[in-house]
Amino acid sequence: MTGVVYFSVSMSLDGYIAPDSPEELMGRQWMELQHWIFPTQFFRENLKLGAGGEGGPDDDVARATFERTGASIMGKRMFDAGEEMWPEEAPFHTPVYVVTHERRDAWERPGGTVFHFMNDGIDSALDQARAAAGERDVRIAGGAETILQYLNAGLIDEFTIALAPVLFGAGIQLFEGVDASRIALEQRDVVPTRRATHLTYTVRER
Amino acid sequence: MTGVVYFSVSMSLDGYIAPDSPEELMGRQWMELQHWIFPTQFFRENLKLGAGGEGGPDDDVARATFERTGASIMGKRMFDAGEEMWPEEAPFHTPVYVVTHERRDAWERPGGTVFHFMNDGIDSALDQARAAAGERDVRIAGGAETILQYLNAGLIDEFTIALAPVLFGAGIQLFEGVDASRIALEQRDVVPTRRATHLTYTVRER
């Protein structure tokens, strides 16, 4: 029994998951995109922000996403942005495989997150992540380019989108460059909350 | 008591509502975008395709959209495509205001649809449509460019998207060109069905 390969992102109604560059502040739009997760108990616990926070369906989604994940994969740009932003105890608490051309030794953080820098492509990174995850799932954490590489290669089993009630108008679109001739979706689960709509799809080949 | 101004469209998960040109067939993707409405009782009734069809939440959404609408507004390209495609008894059964530079006399169809060709801009077309709709709502029927003109002008009160489990990868994106600095959304209602997720948002100025 092995886990699935999935991704889970917050997306604006017009399809964006990030501004054009990590330095770019989008002000209220960016906060509105992530607004469903900030008030949750899970978010506070995981970043050690202290007690409090809300339970409920948004909290359940955030917690379940964390708990199902035995290893994560991310692109170099996401790692670079995160390296600046994550607290010393990085919020993964599992192995994380960074797909990059940079050669670098594994980087162990307090709390169980270990970043491994993978130089031989997405398949190899996935093999390592699967082995590390065991029965749990492998999450393709981001960014959009890395998610699309795995999706277009037919390596994603399912995904969840937290569709936020906000329009970006510019930035990085999750599905730009998707091979739509190859990928069919099956709508599996919809969880509406006050702050977002959590949509889960199974990926099928056409 | 006057009605609201709204739009209601089917959108792919990657934000498209139509192929790049009306002649372009997108095969299964296009059918999957509209798939939620074809099996409904309302669709069959409204196009006089005979008895049968399914009840249920998709049917309720389609019927409610029709019944609330006292007048529609559309762009010239949508009209041109529809003129080829609609049956003689066009499916609106109300006045329809076509925003165009073309001068043409009103065109009355059996069953109560009357197309009026409006040459003096979107505000004037909306004034006429409001007057015709009375207590019912005005629907901006499409296409994307016409919807965006009204949205960016602050003239849309609310909208509904039937989010379909399909990726297009190319075509006409609903929100391309939206003035995101001006428009805030409030998520109001989510109706998940087997075939789509019907999302309703209220539009607010930022």
Coordinates of C-alpha atoms in Angstrom, one line a residue:
Chain A
M1 CA 0.0 0.0 0.0
T2 CA 1.7 3.2 -1.2
G3 CA 0.4 6.7 -1.1
V4 CA -0.7 9.0 -3.9
V5 CA 1.1 11.9 -5.5
Y6 CA -0.9 15.2 -5.2
F7 CA -0.7 18.9 -4.9
S8 CA -2.7 21.4 -2.9
V9 CA -2.7 25.1 -3.5
S10 CA -4.7 28.2 -2.9
M11 CA -5.9 29.7 -6.2
S12 CA -7.6 33.0 -7.1
L13 CA -10.9 32.8 -9.1
D14 CA -8.9 33.9 -12.1
G15 CA -6.4 31.1 -11.8
Y16 CA -3.4 32.7 -10.1
I17 CA -1.5 31.1 -7.2
A18 CA 1.3 33.7 -6.8
P19 CA 2.4 37.1 -7.8
D20 CA 4.9 37.4 -10.7
S21 CA 7.9 37.6 -8.3
P22 CA 8.3 36.7 -4.6
E23 CA 9.3 40.3 -3.9
E24 CA 6.1 41.7 -5.3
L25 CA 3.5 42.4 -2.7
M26 CA 0.0 42.2 -4.0
G27 CA -1.4 43.8 -0.9
R28 CA -4.9 42.8 -0.1
Q29 CA -5.3 40.3 -2.9
W30 CA -2.4 38.1 -1.6
M31 CA -3.8 38.2 1.9
E32 CA -7.3 37.3 0.6
L33 CA -5.9 34.3 -1.3
Q34 CA -4.4 32.8 1.9
H35 CA -7.1 34.2 4.2
W36 CA -8.8 30.8 4.7
I37 CA -5.7 29.3 6.4
F38 CA -4.4 32.1 8.7
P39 CA -7.1 31.9 11.3
T40 CA -7.0 28.1 11.7
Q41 CA -5.8 26.3 14.8
F42 CA -3.5 24.2 12.6
F43 CA -1.7 27.2 11.1
R44 CA -1.0 28.5 14.6
E45 CA 0.2 25.2 15.9
N46 CA 2.3 24.3 12.9
L47 CA 4.2 27.7 12.9
K48 CA 4.2 27.7 16.8
L49 CA 2.4 31.0 16.9
G50 CA 0.8 30.1 20.2
A51 CA -2.6 28.7 21.3
G52 CA -5.9 29.8 19.8
G53 CA -7.2 29.8 16.3
E54 CA -10.4 28.5 14.8
G55 CA -11.5 24.9 14.3
G56 CA -14.0 23.9 11.6
P57 CA -13.7 22.8 8.0
D58 CA -10.8 25.1 6.9
D59 CA -8.8 23.8 9.9
D60 CA -9.8 20.2 9.0
V61 CA -8.5 20.7 5.4
A62 CA -5.2 22.3 6.5
R63 CA -4.6 19.6 9.1
A64 CA -5.5 16.7 6.8
T65 CA -3.2 18.0 4.1
F66 CA -0.3 18.1 6.6
E67 CA -1.0 14.7 8.1
R68 CA -1.3 12.8 4.8
T69 CA 2.0 14.1 3.6
G70 CA 5.1 11.9 4.1
A71 CA 7.4 13.9 1.8
S72 CA 7.2 17.0 -0.3
I73 CA 8.8 18.1 -3.6
M74 CA 9.4 21.7 -4.6
G75 CA 11.1 23.8 -7.2
K76 CA 14.2 25.9 -6.5
R77 CA 12.4 29.2 -6.7
M78 CA 9.9 28.1 -4.1
F79 CA 12.7 26.9 -1.9
D80 CA 14.6 30.2 -2.3
A81 CA 11.6 32.2 -1.3
G82 CA 10.8 29.9 1.6
E83 CA 14.4 29.9 2.9
E84 CA 14.0 33.6 3.5
M85 CA 10.5 33.2 5.1
W86 CA 10.2 30.0 7.0
P87 CA 11.0 30.0 10.7
E88 CA 14.0 28.0 11.8
E89 CA 11.7 25.1 12.5
A90 CA 10.5 24.8 8.9
P91 CA 6.8 23.8 8.6
F92 CA 7.2 20.5 6.8
H93 CA 8.4 18.1 9.5
T94 CA 9.3 15.5 6.8
P95 CA 11.9 15.2 4.0
V96 CA 11.6 17.8 1.3
Y97 CA 13.1 17.2 -2.2
V98 CA 14.2 20.4 -4.0
V99 CA 14.5 19.9 -7.8
T100 CA 17.4 22.1 -8.7
H101 CA 20.7 22.3 -10.7
E102 CA 22.4 23.5 -7.5
R103 CA 24.6 20.9 -5.7
R104 CA 24.2 21.2 -2.0
D105 CA 24.4 18.9 1.0
A106 CA 21.2 18.0 2.8
W107 CA 20.0 20.7 5.1
E108 CA 18.5 19.5 8.3
R109 CA 16.2 21.8 10.3
P110 CA 14.9 21.4 13.9
G111 CA 11.6 19.6 14.0
G112 CA 12.3 17.0 11.4
T113 CA 12.3 18.9 8.1
V114 CA 15.3 17.8 5.9
F115 CA 15.9 19.5 2.6
H116 CA 17.5 17.3 -0.1
F117 CA 18.8 18.9 -3.2
M118 CA 18.1 16.7 -6.3
N119 CA 20.0 17.2 -9.5
D120 CA 18.8 14.5 -11.7
G121 CA 15.2 15.4 -12.7
I122 CA 11.6 15.1 -11.6
D123 CA 11.4 11.3 -11.9
S124 CA 14.3 10.7 -9.6
A125 CA 13.1 13.2 -7.1
L126 CA 9.7 11.5 -7.1
D127 CA 11.3 8.1 -6.6
Q128 CA 13.1 9.3 -3.5
A129 CA 10.1 11.1 -2.2
R130 CA 7.9 8.0 -2.6
A131 CA 10.5 5.9 -0.8
A132 CA 10.7 8.4 2.1
A133 CA 6.9 8.8 2.3
G134 CA 6.2 5.1 2.7
E135 CA 2.4 4.7 3.1
R136 CA 1.8 8.4 3.2
D137 CA 1.3 10.7 0.2
V138 CA 3.9 12.7 -1.7
R139 CA 2.9 16.4 -2.1
I140 CA 4.2 18.5 -5.0
A141 CA 4.4 21.7 -2.9
G142 CA 5.1 24.1 -5.8
G143 CA 5.6 26.4 -7.5
A144 CA 3.3 26.4 -10.5
E145 CA 6.1 25.3 -12.9
T146 CA 7.1 22.3 -10.8
I147 CA 3.4 21.3 -10.4
L148 CA 2.9 21.5 -14.1
Q149 CA 5.9 19.4 -14.9
Y150 CA 4.6 16.6 -12.8
L151 CA 1.0 17.1 -14.0
N152 CA 2.0 17.1 -17.7
A153 CA 4.2 14.0 -17.2
G154 CA 1.1 12.1 -15.9
L155 CA 2.6 11.8 -12.4
I156 CA -0.2 13.5 -10.4
D157 CA -3.0 11.3 -9.1
E158 CA -5.2 14.0 -7.6
F159 CA -5.2 17.5 -6.4
T160 CA -7.0 20.0 -4.2
I161 CA -7.5 23.7 -4.8
A162 CA -8.6 26.2 -2.2
L163 CA -10.5 28.5 -4.5
A164 CA -10.4 31.9 -2.9
P165 CA -12.9 34.7 -3.5
V166 CA -10.4 37.1 -5.0
L167 CA -9.2 38.3 -8.5
F168 CA -5.5 38.9 -9.1
G169 CA -5.5 40.1 -12.7
A170 CA -1.8 39.3 -13.0
G171 CA 0.8 36.9 -11.6
I172 CA 1.5 33.2 -12.1
Q173 CA -1.3 31.1 -13.3
L174 CA -1.4 27.5 -12.0
F175 CA -2.4 25.9 -15.2
E176 CA -0.6 28.0 -17.8
G177 CA 1.0 25.5 -20.1
V178 CA -1.1 22.5 -19.1
D179 CA -1.3 19.7 -21.6
A180 CA -5.1 19.8 -21.8
S181 CA -5.2 17.2 -24.6
R182 CA -3.9 14.6 -22.2
I183 CA -5.5 15.4 -18.9
A184 CA -9.1 14.7 -17.9
L185 CA -10.5 15.6 -14.5
E186 CA -13.1 13.9 -12.3
Q187 CA -14.6 16.2 -9.7
R188 CA -14.4 14.2 -6.5
D189 CA -15.1 16.4 -3.5
V190 CA -16.2 20.0 -2.8
V191 CA -16.0 21.5 0.7
P192 CA -17.4 25.1 0.8
T193 CA -16.4 27.1 3.8
R194 CA -17.0 30.8 4.7
R195 CA -13.6 31.8 3.2
A196 CA -12.9 29.4 0.3
T197 CA -14.1 26.5 -1.7
H198 CA -12.0 23.4 -1.3
L199 CA -12.2 21.4 -4.6
T200 CA -10.7 18.0 -5.0
Y201 CA -10.2 16.4 -8.5
T202 CA -8.9 13.0 -9.6
V203 CA -6.6 13.2 -12.6
R204 CA -7.2 10.8 -15.5
E205 CA -5.5 10.4 -18.8
R206 CA -7.6 11.2 -21.9
Chain B
M1 CA -37.8 47.3 -6.3
T2 CA -35.5 46.8 -9.3
G3 CA -33.5 43.7 -10.1
V4 CA -29.7 43.2 -10.1
V5 CA -27.2 43.1 -12.9
Y6 CA -25.4 39.7 -13.1
F7 CA -23.7 37.3 -15.3
S8 CA -23.7 33.5 -15.3
V9 CA -21.2 31.4 -17.3
S10 CA -19.6 28.0 -17.4
M11 CA -15.9 28.2 -16.8
S12 CA -13.1 25.6 -17.0
L13 CA -10.9 25.1 -13.9
D14 CA -8.2 27.0 -15.8
G15 CA -10.5 30.0 -16.3
Y16 CA -11.7 29.6 -19.9
I17 CA -15.3 30.1 -21.1
A18 CA -14.8 29.7 -24.8
P19 CA -12.4 28.5 -27.5
D20 CA -10.4 31.2 -29.3
S21 CA -12.9 31.4 -32.2
P22 CA -16.5 30.1 -32.5
E23 CA -15.4 27.9 -35.4
E24 CA -12.9 26.1 -33.3
L25 CA -14.1 22.8 -32.0
M26 CA -12.4 21.8 -28.8
G27 CA -13.9 18.4 -28.9
R28 CA -14.4 16.7 -25.5
Q29 CA -13.2 19.8 -23.5
W30 CA -16.0 22.0 -24.9
M31 CA -18.6 19.3 -24.2
E32 CA -17.3 18.8 -20.7
L33 CA -17.6 22.5 -20.0
Q34 CA -21.3 22.5 -20.8
H35 CA -21.9 19.0 -19.7
W36 CA -23.8 20.0 -16.5
I37 CA -26.6 21.6 -18.4
F38 CA -27.3 19.3 -21.4
P39 CA -29.0 16.5 -19.3
T40 CA -31.3 18.9 -17.4
Q41 CA -35.1 19.0 -17.9
F42 CA -34.8 22.8 -18.3
F43 CA -32.4 22.6 -21.2
R44 CA -34.7 20.2 -23.0
E45 CA -37.8 22.3 -22.3
N46 CA -36.2 25.6 -23.3
L47 CA -34.9 24.3 -26.6
K48 CA -38.1 22.2 -27.2
L49 CA -36.1 19.0 -27.5
G50 CA -39.0 17.0 -26.1
A51 CA -39.9 15.5 -22.7
G52 CA -37.4 14.0 -20.3
G53 CA -34.2 15.2 -18.8
E54 CA -33.0 15.2 -15.2
G55 CA -34.3 17.2 -12.3
G56 CA -32.0 18.0 -9.4
P57 CA -29.6 20.9 -8.5
D58 CA -28.2 21.5 -12.0
D59 CA -31.7 21.7 -13.3
D60 CA -32.7 24.1 -10.5
V61 CA -29.7 26.4 -11.2
A62 CA -30.5 26.5 -15.0
R63 CA -34.1 27.2 -14.4
A64 CA -33.6 29.8 -11.8
T65 CA -31.1 31.6 -14.1
F66 CA -33.7 31.7 -16.8
E67 CA -36.6 32.8 -14.6
R68 CA -34.8 35.6 -12.9
T69 CA -33.8 37.2 -16.2
G70 CA -36.0 40.0 -17.5
A71 CA -33.6 41.1 -20.2
S72 CA -30.1 40.1 -21.6
I73 CA -27.2 42.0 -23.0
M74 CA -24.6 40.5 -25.3
G75 CA -21.7 41.5 -27.5
K76 CA -21.8 41.3 -31.3
R77 CA -19.6 38.3 -31.6
M78 CA -21.8 36.3 -29.2
F79 CA -24.8 37.4 -31.2
D80 CA -23.2 36.4 -34.5
A81 CA -22.3 33.0 -33.2
G82 CA -25.7 32.5 -31.8
E83 CA -27.5 33.7 -34.9
E84 CA -26.0 30.6 -36.6
M85 CA -26.8 28.3 -33.8
W86 CA -30.0 29.2 -32.0
P87 CA -33.3 27.5 -33.2
E88 CA -35.9 29.8 -34.8
E89 CA -37.4 30.2 -31.3
A90 CA -34.3 31.7 -29.7
P91 CA -33.9 30.6 -26.1
F92 CA -34.2 34.0 -24.3
H93 CA -37.9 34.7 -24.5
T94 CA -37.2 38.3 -23.4
P95 CA -35.7 41.4 -24.9
V96 CA -31.9 41.0 -25.8
Y97 CA -29.7 44.1 -26.2
V98 CA -26.8 43.6 -28.6
V99 CA -24.0 46.1 -28.1
T100 CA -22.6 46.7 -31.6
H101 CA -21.6 49.3 -34.1
E102 CA -23.9 47.7 -36.7
R103 CA -27.2 49.6 -37.3
R104 CA -30.1 47.1 -37.7
D105 CA -33.8 47.1 -36.9
A106 CA -35.1 45.1 -34.0
W107 CA -35.3 41.4 -34.9
E108 CA -38.3 39.6 -33.4
R109 CA -38.3 35.8 -33.0
P110 CA -41.2 33.5 -32.2
G111 CA -41.5 32.9 -28.5
G112 CA -40.9 36.4 -27.3
T113 CA -37.2 37.0 -27.9
V114 CA -36.6 40.4 -29.5
F115 CA -33.0 41.4 -30.4
H116 CA -32.3 45.2 -30.2
F117 CA -29.1 46.5 -31.7
M118 CA -27.6 49.2 -29.5
N119 CA -25.1 51.6 -31.0
D120 CA -24.4 54.0 -28.1
G121 CA -22.4 52.1 -25.6
I122 CA -22.8 49.8 -22.6
D123 CA -24.4 52.3 -20.3
S124 CA -27.2 53.0 -22.7
A125 CA -27.7 49.3 -23.4
L126 CA -28.0 48.7 -19.6
D127 CA -30.5 51.5 -19.1
Q128 CA -32.7 50.0 -21.8
A129 CA -32.3 46.5 -20.4
R130 CA -33.1 47.6 -16.9
A131 CA -36.3 49.4 -18.1
A132 CA -37.3 46.3 -20.0
A133 CA -36.5 43.9 -17.1
G134 CA -38.7 45.8 -14.6
E135 CA -38.4 43.9 -11.3
R136 CA -36.5 41.0 -12.8
D137 CA -32.7 40.9 -13.3
V138 CA -30.5 41.9 -16.2
R139 CA -28.1 39.3 -17.4
I140 CA -24.9 40.1 -19.2
A141 CA -24.9 37.0 -21.4
G142 CA -21.5 37.3 -22.9
G143 CA -19.0 37.0 -24.3
A144 CA -16.0 37.5 -22.0
E145 CA -15.2 41.0 -23.4
T146 CA -18.6 42.3 -22.8
I147 CA -18.8 40.8 -19.3
L148 CA -15.4 42.4 -18.5
Q149 CA -16.5 45.8 -19.8
Y150 CA -19.5 45.8 -17.4
L151 CA -17.4 44.3 -14.5
N152 CA -14.6 46.8 -14.8
A153 CA -17.1 49.7 -15.1
G154 CA -18.5 48.7 -11.7
L155 CA -21.9 47.8 -13.2
I156 CA -22.1 44.1 -12.1
D157 CA -23.8 43.4 -8.7
E158 CA -23.2 39.6 -8.6
F159 CA -22.3 36.6 -10.7
T160 CA -22.4 32.9 -10.9
I161 CA -19.9 30.5 -12.3
A162 CA -20.5 26.9 -13.1
L163 CA -17.0 25.6 -12.6
A164 CA -16.6 22.5 -14.7
P165 CA -14.0 19.7 -14.1
V166 CA -12.1 20.3 -17.3
L167 CA -8.9 22.1 -18.4
F168 CA -8.8 24.0 -21.7
G169 CA -5.2 25.1 -21.9
A170 CA -6.1 27.7 -24.5
G171 CA -9.1 29.9 -25.5
I172 CA -10.8 32.9 -24.0
Q173 CA -10.3 33.5 -20.3
L174 CA -13.2 35.1 -18.5
F175 CA -11.2 37.4 -16.3
E176 CA -8.3 38.4 -18.6
G177 CA -8.0 42.1 -18.3
V178 CA -10.0 42.4 -15.1
D179 CA -9.3 45.5 -13.0
A180 CA -8.4 43.6 -9.9
S181 CA -7.3 46.8 -8.0
R182 CA -10.9 47.9 -8.1
I183 CA -13.0 44.7 -7.6
A184 CA -13.4 42.7 -4.4
L185 CA -15.5 39.6 -4.2
E186 CA -17.6 38.1 -1.4
Q187 CA -18.3 34.4 -1.7
R188 CA -22.0 34.0 -1.2
D189 CA -23.2 30.6 -2.3
V190 CA -21.7 27.3 -3.4
V191 CA -23.8 24.5 -4.9
P192 CA -21.7 21.4 -5.7
T193 CA -23.4 18.9 -8.0
R194 CA -22.1 15.8 -9.6
R195 CA -21.1 17.6 -12.8
A196 CA -20.0 21.1 -11.7
T197 CA -19.7 23.5 -8.8
H198 CA -22.0 26.5 -9.0
L199 CA -20.3 29.5 -7.3
T200 CA -22.0 32.8 -6.6
Y201 CA -20.1 35.9 -5.7
T202 CA -21.3 39.4 -4.8
V203 CA -19.1 42.2 -6.3
R204 CA -17.8 45.0 -4.1
E205 CA -15.7 48.0 -4.9
R206 CA -12.3 48.0 -3.2

